[in-house]
CSV table of N, CA and C in Angstrom, one decimal:
chain,number,residue,atom,x,y,z
A,1,MET,N,8.6,24.1,38.4
A,1,MET,CA,7.2,23.7,38.6
A,1,MET,C,6.8,22.8,37.5
A,2,ASN,N,6.1,21.7,37.8
A,2,ASN,CA,5.6,20.8,36.9
A,2,ASN,C,4.3,21.2,36.3
A,3,ASN,N,4.2,21.3,35.0
A,3,ASN,CA,2.9,21.7,34.3
A,3,ASN,C,2.2,20.5,33.7
A,4,TYR,N,2.6,19.3,34.0
A,4,TYR,CA,2.0,18.1,33.4
A,4,TYR,C,1.5,17.2,34.5
A,5,HIS,N,0.6,16.3,34.1
A,5,HIS,CA,0.1,15.2,34.9
A,5,HIS,C,0.2,13.9,34.1
A,6,TYR,N,0.4,12.8,34.8
A,6,TYR,CA,0.6,11.5,34.1
A,6,TYR,C,-0.4,10.5,34.5
A,7,LEU,N,-0.9,9.8,33.5
A,7,LEU,CA,-2.0,8.8,33.8
A,7,LEU,C,-1.5,7.4,33.2
A,8,ASP,N,-1.6,6.4,34.1
A,8,ASP,CA,-1.4,5.0,33.7
A,8,ASP,C,-2.7,4.4,33.3
A,9,ILE,N,-3.0,4.1,32.0
A,9,ILE,CA,-4.3,3.7,31.6
A,9,ILE,C,-4.3,2.3,31.0
A,10,LYS,N,-5.3,1.6,31.2
A,10,LYS,CA,-5.5,0.3,30.6
A,10,LYS,C,-6.8,0.3,29.8
A,11,LEU,N,-6.7,-0.1,28.5
A,11,LEU,CA,-7.8,-0.2,27.6
A,11,LEU,C,-8.3,-1.6,27.6
A,12,ILE,N,-9.6,-1.8,28.0
A,12,ILE,CA,-10.2,-3.1,28.0
A,12,ILE,C,-11.2,-3.2,26.9
A,13,LEU,N,-10.9,-4.1,25.9
A,13,LEU,CA,-11.8,-4.2,24.7
A,13,LEU,C,-12.7,-5.5,24.9
A,14,GLN,N,-13.9,-5.4,24.3
A,14,GLN,CA,-14.8,-6.5,24.3
A,14,GLN,C,-14.1,-7.7,23.4
A,15,ASN,N,-13.6,-7.3,22.3
A,15,ASN,CA,-12.9,-8.3,21.4
A,15,ASN,C,-11.5,-7.8,21.2
A,16,PRO,N,-10.6,-8.2,22.0
A,16,PRO,CA,-9.2,-7.7,21.9
A,16,PRO,C,-8.6,-7.8,20.5
A,17,GLU,N,-8.0,-6.7,20.1
A,17,GLU,CA,-7.3,-6.7,18.8
A,17,GLU,C,-6.0,-5.9,19.0
A,18,GLU,N,-5.2,-5.9,17.9
A,18,GLU,CA,-4.0,-5.1,18.0
A,18,GLU,C,-4.2,-3.6,17.9
A,19,VAL,N,-3.7,-2.9,18.8
A,19,VAL,CA,-3.9,-1.4,18.9
A,19,VAL,C,-2.5,-0.8,18.8
A,20,THR,N,-2.4,0.3,18.0
A,20,THR,CA,-1.2,1.0,17.9
A,20,THR,C,-1.2,2.2,18.8
A,21,PRO,N,-0.1,2.8,19.2
A,21,PRO,CA,-0.1,4.0,20.0
A,21,PRO,C,-0.8,5.2,19.4
A,22,ALA,N,-0.8,5.3,18.1
A,22,ALA,CA,-1.5,6.3,17.3
A,22,ALA,C,-3.0,6.2,17.5
A,23,PHE,N,-3.5,5.0,17.3
A,23,PHE,CA,-4.9,4.7,17.5
A,23,PHE,C,-5.4,4.9,18.9
A,24,PHE,N,-4.5,4.6,19.9
A,24,PHE,CA,-4.8,4.7,21.3
A,24,PHE,C,-5.0,6.2,21.6
A,25,LYS,N,-4.1,7.1,21.1
A,25,LYS,CA,-4.1,8.5,21.3
A,25,LYS,C,-5.4,9.1,20.6
A,26,LYS,N,-5.6,8.7,19.4
A,26,LYS,CA,-6.7,9.2,18.6
A,26,LYS,C,-8.0,8.9,19.3
A,27,ASN,N,-8.2,7.7,19.8
A,27,ASN,CA,-9.4,7.3,20.5
A,27,ASN,C,-9.6,8.1,21.8
A,28,ILE,N,-8.6,8.4,22.5
A,28,ILE,CA,-8.7,9.2,23.7
A,28,ILE,C,-9.1,10.6,23.3
A,29,LEU,N,-8.6,11.2,22.2
A,29,LEU,CA,-9.0,12.5,21.8
A,29,LEU,C,-10.4,12.5,21.3
A,30,GLU,N,-10.9,11.4,20.7
A,30,GLU,CA,-12.3,11.3,20.2
A,30,GLU,C,-13.2,11.3,21.4
A,31,GLY,N,-12.8,10.7,22.5
A,31,GLY,CA,-13.6,10.7,23.7
A,31,GLY,C,-13.7,12.1,24.3
A,32,VAL,N,-12.7,12.9,24.3
A,32,VAL,CA,-12.7,14.3,24.8
A,32,VAL,C,-13.6,15.1,23.9
A,33,LYS,N,-13.4,14.9,22.6
A,33,LYS,CA,-14.2,15.6,21.6
A,33,LYS,C,-15.7,15.3,21.7
A,34,GLN,N,-16.1,14.1,22.0
A,34,GLN,CA,-17.5,13.7,22.1
A,34,GLN,C,-18.1,14.4,23.4
A,35,LEU,N,-17.3,14.5,24.4
A,35,LEU,CA,-17.8,15.0,25.7
A,35,LEU,C,-17.8,16.5,25.7
A,36,PHE,N,-16.7,17.2,25.2
A,36,PHE,CA,-16.6,18.6,25.3
A,36,PHE,C,-16.7,19.4,24.0
A,37,GLY,N,-16.8,18.7,22.8
A,37,GLY,CA,-17.0,19.3,21.6
A,37,GLY,C,-15.6,19.7,21.0
A,38,GLU,N,-15.7,20.4,19.8
A,38,GLU,CA,-14.5,20.8,19.1
A,38,GLU,C,-13.6,21.7,19.9
A,39,VAL,N,-14.1,22.7,20.6
A,39,VAL,CA,-13.3,23.7,21.4
A,39,VAL,C,-12.7,23.0,22.5
A,40,GLY,N,-13.4,22.1,23.2
A,40,GLY,CA,-12.8,21.4,24.3
A,40,GLY,C,-11.8,20.3,24.0
A,41,SER,N,-11.8,19.9,22.7
A,41,SER,CA,-10.9,18.8,22.4
A,41,SER,C,-9.5,19.2,21.9
A,42,SER,N,-9.2,20.5,22.1
A,42,SER,CA,-7.9,20.9,21.7
A,42,SER,C,-6.9,20.7,22.9
A,43,VAL,N,-6.6,19.5,23.1
A,43,VAL,CA,-5.8,19.1,24.2
A,43,VAL,C,-4.5,18.4,23.7
A,44,ASN,N,-3.4,18.7,24.4
A,44,ASN,CA,-2.1,18.1,24.0
A,44,ASN,C,-1.9,16.8,24.8
A,45,ILE,N,-1.9,15.7,24.2
A,45,ILE,CA,-1.7,14.4,24.8
A,45,ILE,C,-0.5,13.8,24.2
A,46,ASP,N,0.4,13.3,25.1
A,46,ASP,CA,1.6,12.6,24.7
A,46,ASP,C,1.6,11.2,25.2
A,47,VAL,N,1.7,10.2,24.3
A,47,VAL,CA,1.8,8.8,24.7
A,47,VAL,C,3.2,8.5,25.0
A,48,LEU,N,3.6,8.3,26.2
A,48,LEU,CA,5.0,8.1,26.6
A,48,LEU,C,5.4,6.6,26.5
A,49,LYS,N,4.4,5.8,26.8
A,49,LYS,CA,4.7,4.3,26.7
A,49,LYS,C,3.4,3.6,26.4
A,50,PHE,N,3.5,2.6,25.6
A,50,PHE,CA,2.3,1.8,25.2
A,50,PHE,C,2.7,0.4,24.9
A,51,ASP,N,2.0,-0.5,25.6
A,51,ASP,CA,2.2,-2.0,25.3
A,51,ASP,C,1.0,-2.5,24.6
A,52,PRO,N,1.2,-2.8,23.3
A,52,PRO,CA,0.1,-3.3,22.4
A,52,PRO,C,-0.5,-4.6,22.8
A,53,HIS,N,0.3,-5.4,23.6
A,53,HIS,CA,-0.2,-6.8,24.0
A,53,HIS,C,-1.1,-6.7,25.2
A,54,CYS,N,-0.8,-5.8,26.2
A,54,CYS,CA,-1.6,-5.7,27.4
A,54,CYS,C,-2.6,-4.5,27.2
A,55,LEU,N,-2.4,-3.7,26.2
A,55,LEU,CA,-3.2,-2.5,26.0
A,55,LEU,C,-3.1,-1.5,27.1
A,56,GLU,N,-1.9,-1.4,27.6
A,56,GLU,CA,-1.7,-0.4,28.7
A,56,GLU,C,-0.7,0.7,28.3
A,57,GLY,N,-1.0,1.9,28.7
A,57,GLY,CA,-0.1,3.0,28.3
A,57,GLY,C,0.0,4.0,29.4
A,58,ILE,N,1.0,4.9,29.2
A,58,ILE,CA,1.2,6.0,30.1
A,58,ILE,C,1.1,7.3,29.2
A,59,ILE,N,0.2,8.2,29.6
A,59,ILE,CA,0.1,9.4,28.8
A,59,ILE,C,0.5,10.6,29.7
A,60,ARG,N,0.9,11.7,29.0
A,60,ARG,CA,1.2,12.9,29.7
A,60,ARG,C,0.3,14.0,29.2
A,61,ILE,N,-0.4,14.7,30.1
A,61,ILE,CA,-1.3,15.7,29.7
A,61,ILE,C,-1.0,17.0,30.5
A,62,PRO,N,-1.5,18.1,30.0
A,62,PRO,CA,-1.3,19.4,30.8
A,62,PRO,C,-2.1,19.3,32.1
A,63,LYS,N,-1.5,19.8,33.1
A,63,LYS,CA,-2.1,19.7,34.4
A,63,LYS,C,-3.5,20.4,34.4
A,64,SER,N,-3.7,21.4,33.7
A,64,SER,CA,-5.0,22.1,33.6
A,64,SER,C,-6.0,21.3,32.9
A,65,GLN,N,-5.7,20.3,32.2
A,65,GLN,CA,-6.6,19.4,31.5
A,65,GLN,C,-6.9,18.1,32.1
A,66,HIS,N,-6.3,17.9,33.3
A,66,HIS,CA,-6.4,16.6,34.0
A,66,HIS,C,-7.8,16.1,34.2
A,67,ILE,N,-8.6,17.0,34.8
A,67,ILE,CA,-10.0,16.6,35.1
A,67,ILE,C,-10.8,16.3,33.8
A,68,LYS,N,-10.6,17.1,32.8
A,68,LYS,CA,-11.3,16.9,31.5
A,68,LYS,C,-11.0,15.6,30.9
A,69,ILE,N,-9.7,15.2,30.9
A,69,ILE,CA,-9.3,14.0,30.2
A,69,ILE,C,-9.8,12.8,31.1
A,70,ARG,N,-9.6,12.9,32.4
A,70,ARG,CA,-10.0,11.8,33.2
A,70,ARG,C,-11.5,11.5,33.1
A,71,GLY,N,-12.3,12.6,33.1
A,71,GLY,CA,-13.7,12.5,33.0
A,71,GLY,C,-14.1,11.9,31.7
A,72,SER,N,-13.5,12.3,30.6
A,72,SER,CA,-13.9,11.7,29.3
A,72,SER,C,-13.5,10.3,29.2
A,73,LEU,N,-12.4,9.9,29.8
A,73,LEU,CA,-12.0,8.4,29.8
A,73,LEU,C,-13.0,7.6,30.5
A,74,THR,N,-13.6,8.2,31.6
A,74,THR,CA,-14.5,7.4,32.4
A,74,THR,C,-15.8,7.2,31.6
A,75,LEU,N,-16.2,8.2,30.9
A,75,LEU,CA,-17.5,8.2,30.2
A,75,LEU,C,-17.5,7.6,28.8
A,76,TYR,N,-16.3,7.6,28.1
A,76,TYR,CA,-16.2,7.2,26.7
A,76,TYR,C,-16.2,5.6,26.7
A,77,GLY,N,-16.9,5.0,25.8
A,77,GLY,CA,-17.0,3.5,25.8
A,77,GLY,C,-16.9,2.9,24.5
A,78,TRP,N,-16.2,3.5,23.5
A,78,TRP,CA,-16.1,3.0,22.2
A,78,TRP,C,-14.7,3.0,21.7
A,79,TYR,N,-14.3,1.9,21.0
A,79,TYR,CA,-13.0,1.9,20.3
A,79,TYR,C,-13.2,1.2,19.0
A,80,GLU,N,-13.1,2.0,17.9
A,80,GLU,CA,-13.3,1.5,16.5
A,80,GLU,C,-14.5,0.6,16.4
A,81,SER,N,-15.7,1.2,16.8
A,81,SER,CA,-17.0,0.6,16.7
A,81,SER,C,-17.2,-0.7,17.6
A,82,GLN,N,-16.4,-0.8,18.6
A,82,GLN,CA,-16.7,-1.9,19.6
A,82,GLN,C,-16.6,-1.3,21.0
A,83,SER,N,-17.4,-1.9,21.9
A,83,SER,CA,-17.4,-1.3,23.2
A,83,SER,C,-16.1,-1.5,24.0
A,84,CYS,N,-15.8,-0.6,24.8
A,84,CYS,CA,-14.5,-0.7,25.6
A,84,CYS,C,-14.7,0.0,26.9
A,85,ILE,N,-13.7,-0.2,27.7
A,85,ILE,CA,-13.6,0.5,29.0
A,85,ILE,C,-12.2,1.0,29.2
A,86,TYR,N,-12.0,2.3,29.6
A,86,TYR,CA,-10.7,2.8,30.0
A,86,TYR,C,-10.6,2.8,31.5
A,87,ARG,N,-9.6,2.1,32.0
A,87,ARG,CA,-9.4,2.1,33.4
A,87,ARG,C,-8.1,2.9,33.7
A,88,VAL,N,-8.3,3.9,34.5
A,88,VAL,CA,-7.1,4.7,35.0
A,88,VAL,C,-6.6,4.0,36.2
A,89,ARG,N,-5.4,3.3,36.0
A,89,ARG,CA,-4.8,2.5,37.1
A,89,ARG,C,-4.1,3.4,38.1
A,90,LYS,N,-3.4,4.4,37.6
A,90,LYS,CA,-2.7,5.3,38.5
A,90,LYS,C,-2.6,6.7,37.9
A,91,SER,N,-2.5,7.7,38.7
A,91,SER,CA,-2.5,9.1,38.3
A,91,SER,C,-1.5,9.8,39.2
A,92,ALA,N,-0.6,10.6,38.7
A,92,ALA,CA,0.4,11.3,39.5
A,92,ALA,C,0.8,12.6,38.8
A,93,PRO,N,1.2,13.6,39.6
A,93,PRO,CA,1.7,14.8,39.0
A,93,PRO,C,3.2,14.7,38.6
A,94,LEU,N,3.9,13.6,39.0
A,94,LEU,CA,5.2,13.3,38.5
A,94,LEU,C,5.3,11.9,38.0
A,95,LEU,N,6.1,11.7,36.9
A,95,LEU,CA,6.2,10.4,36.3
A,95,LEU,C,6.7,9.4,37.3
A,96,LEU,N,7.6,9.8,38.2
A,96,LEU,CA,8.1,8.9,39.2
A,96,LEU,C,7.0,8.4,40.1
A,97,GLY,N,6.0,9.2,40.3
A,97,GLY,CA,4.9,8.8,41.2
A,97,GLY,C,4.1,7.6,40.7
A,98,LEU,N,4.2,7.3,39.4
A,98,LEU,CA,3.5,6.1,38.9
A,98,LEU,C,4.3,4.8,39.2
A,99,LEU,N,5.5,4.9,39.6
A,99,LEU,CA,6.3,3.8,39.9
A,99,LEU,C,5.9,3.0,41.2
A,100,GLY,N,5.7,3.8,42.2
A,100,GLY,CA,5.4,3.1,43.5
A,100,GLY,C,3.9,3.2,43.9
A,101,ASP,N,3.5,2.4,44.8
A,101,ASP,CA,2.2,2.4,45.3
A,101,ASP,C,2.3,2.1,46.8
A,102,SER,N,1.8,3.0,47.6
A,102,SER,CA,1.9,2.8,49.1
A,102,SER,C,1.0,1.6,49.6
A,103,ARG,N,0.0,1.2,48.8
A,103,ARG,CA,-0.8,0.1,49.2
A,103,ARG,C,0.0,-1.2,49.1
A,104,GLU,N,1.0,-1.3,48.3
A,104,GLU,CA,1.8,-2.5,48.1
A,104,GLU,C,3.0,-2.5,48.9
A,105,TYR,N,3.2,-1.5,49.7
A,105,TYR,CA,4.4,-1.4,50.6
A,105,TYR,C,4.3,-2.4,51.8
A,106,ILE,N,5.3,-3.2,52.0
A,106,ILE,CA,5.4,-4.2,53.1
A,106,ILE,C,6.2,-3.6,54.2
A,107,HIS,N,5.7,-3.4,55.4
A,107,HIS,CA,6.4,-2.8,56.5
A,107,HIS,C,7.3,-3.8,57.2
């Protein structure tokens, strides 16, 4: 049984700058902390892939924390004192689920 959920995320910055995977993860955790406080921010997040040029990444989170993380990404709007938007492009219970999209399938 799979205990994880995977999110394909794009970070959209007002003034694009170079972002490292560590700062990407730190900022996601700050968003969770701001919304749910110290107790709610004890979440395990793994950055599996991150492209610093496109500011896109794939994170792995515990299945039980999926709603909490997704909600905090929707509401959090700051990255290092500048406004930003997190766009969840895809979400899947299996990593392979991020690969395909039924909307793009040609019959």
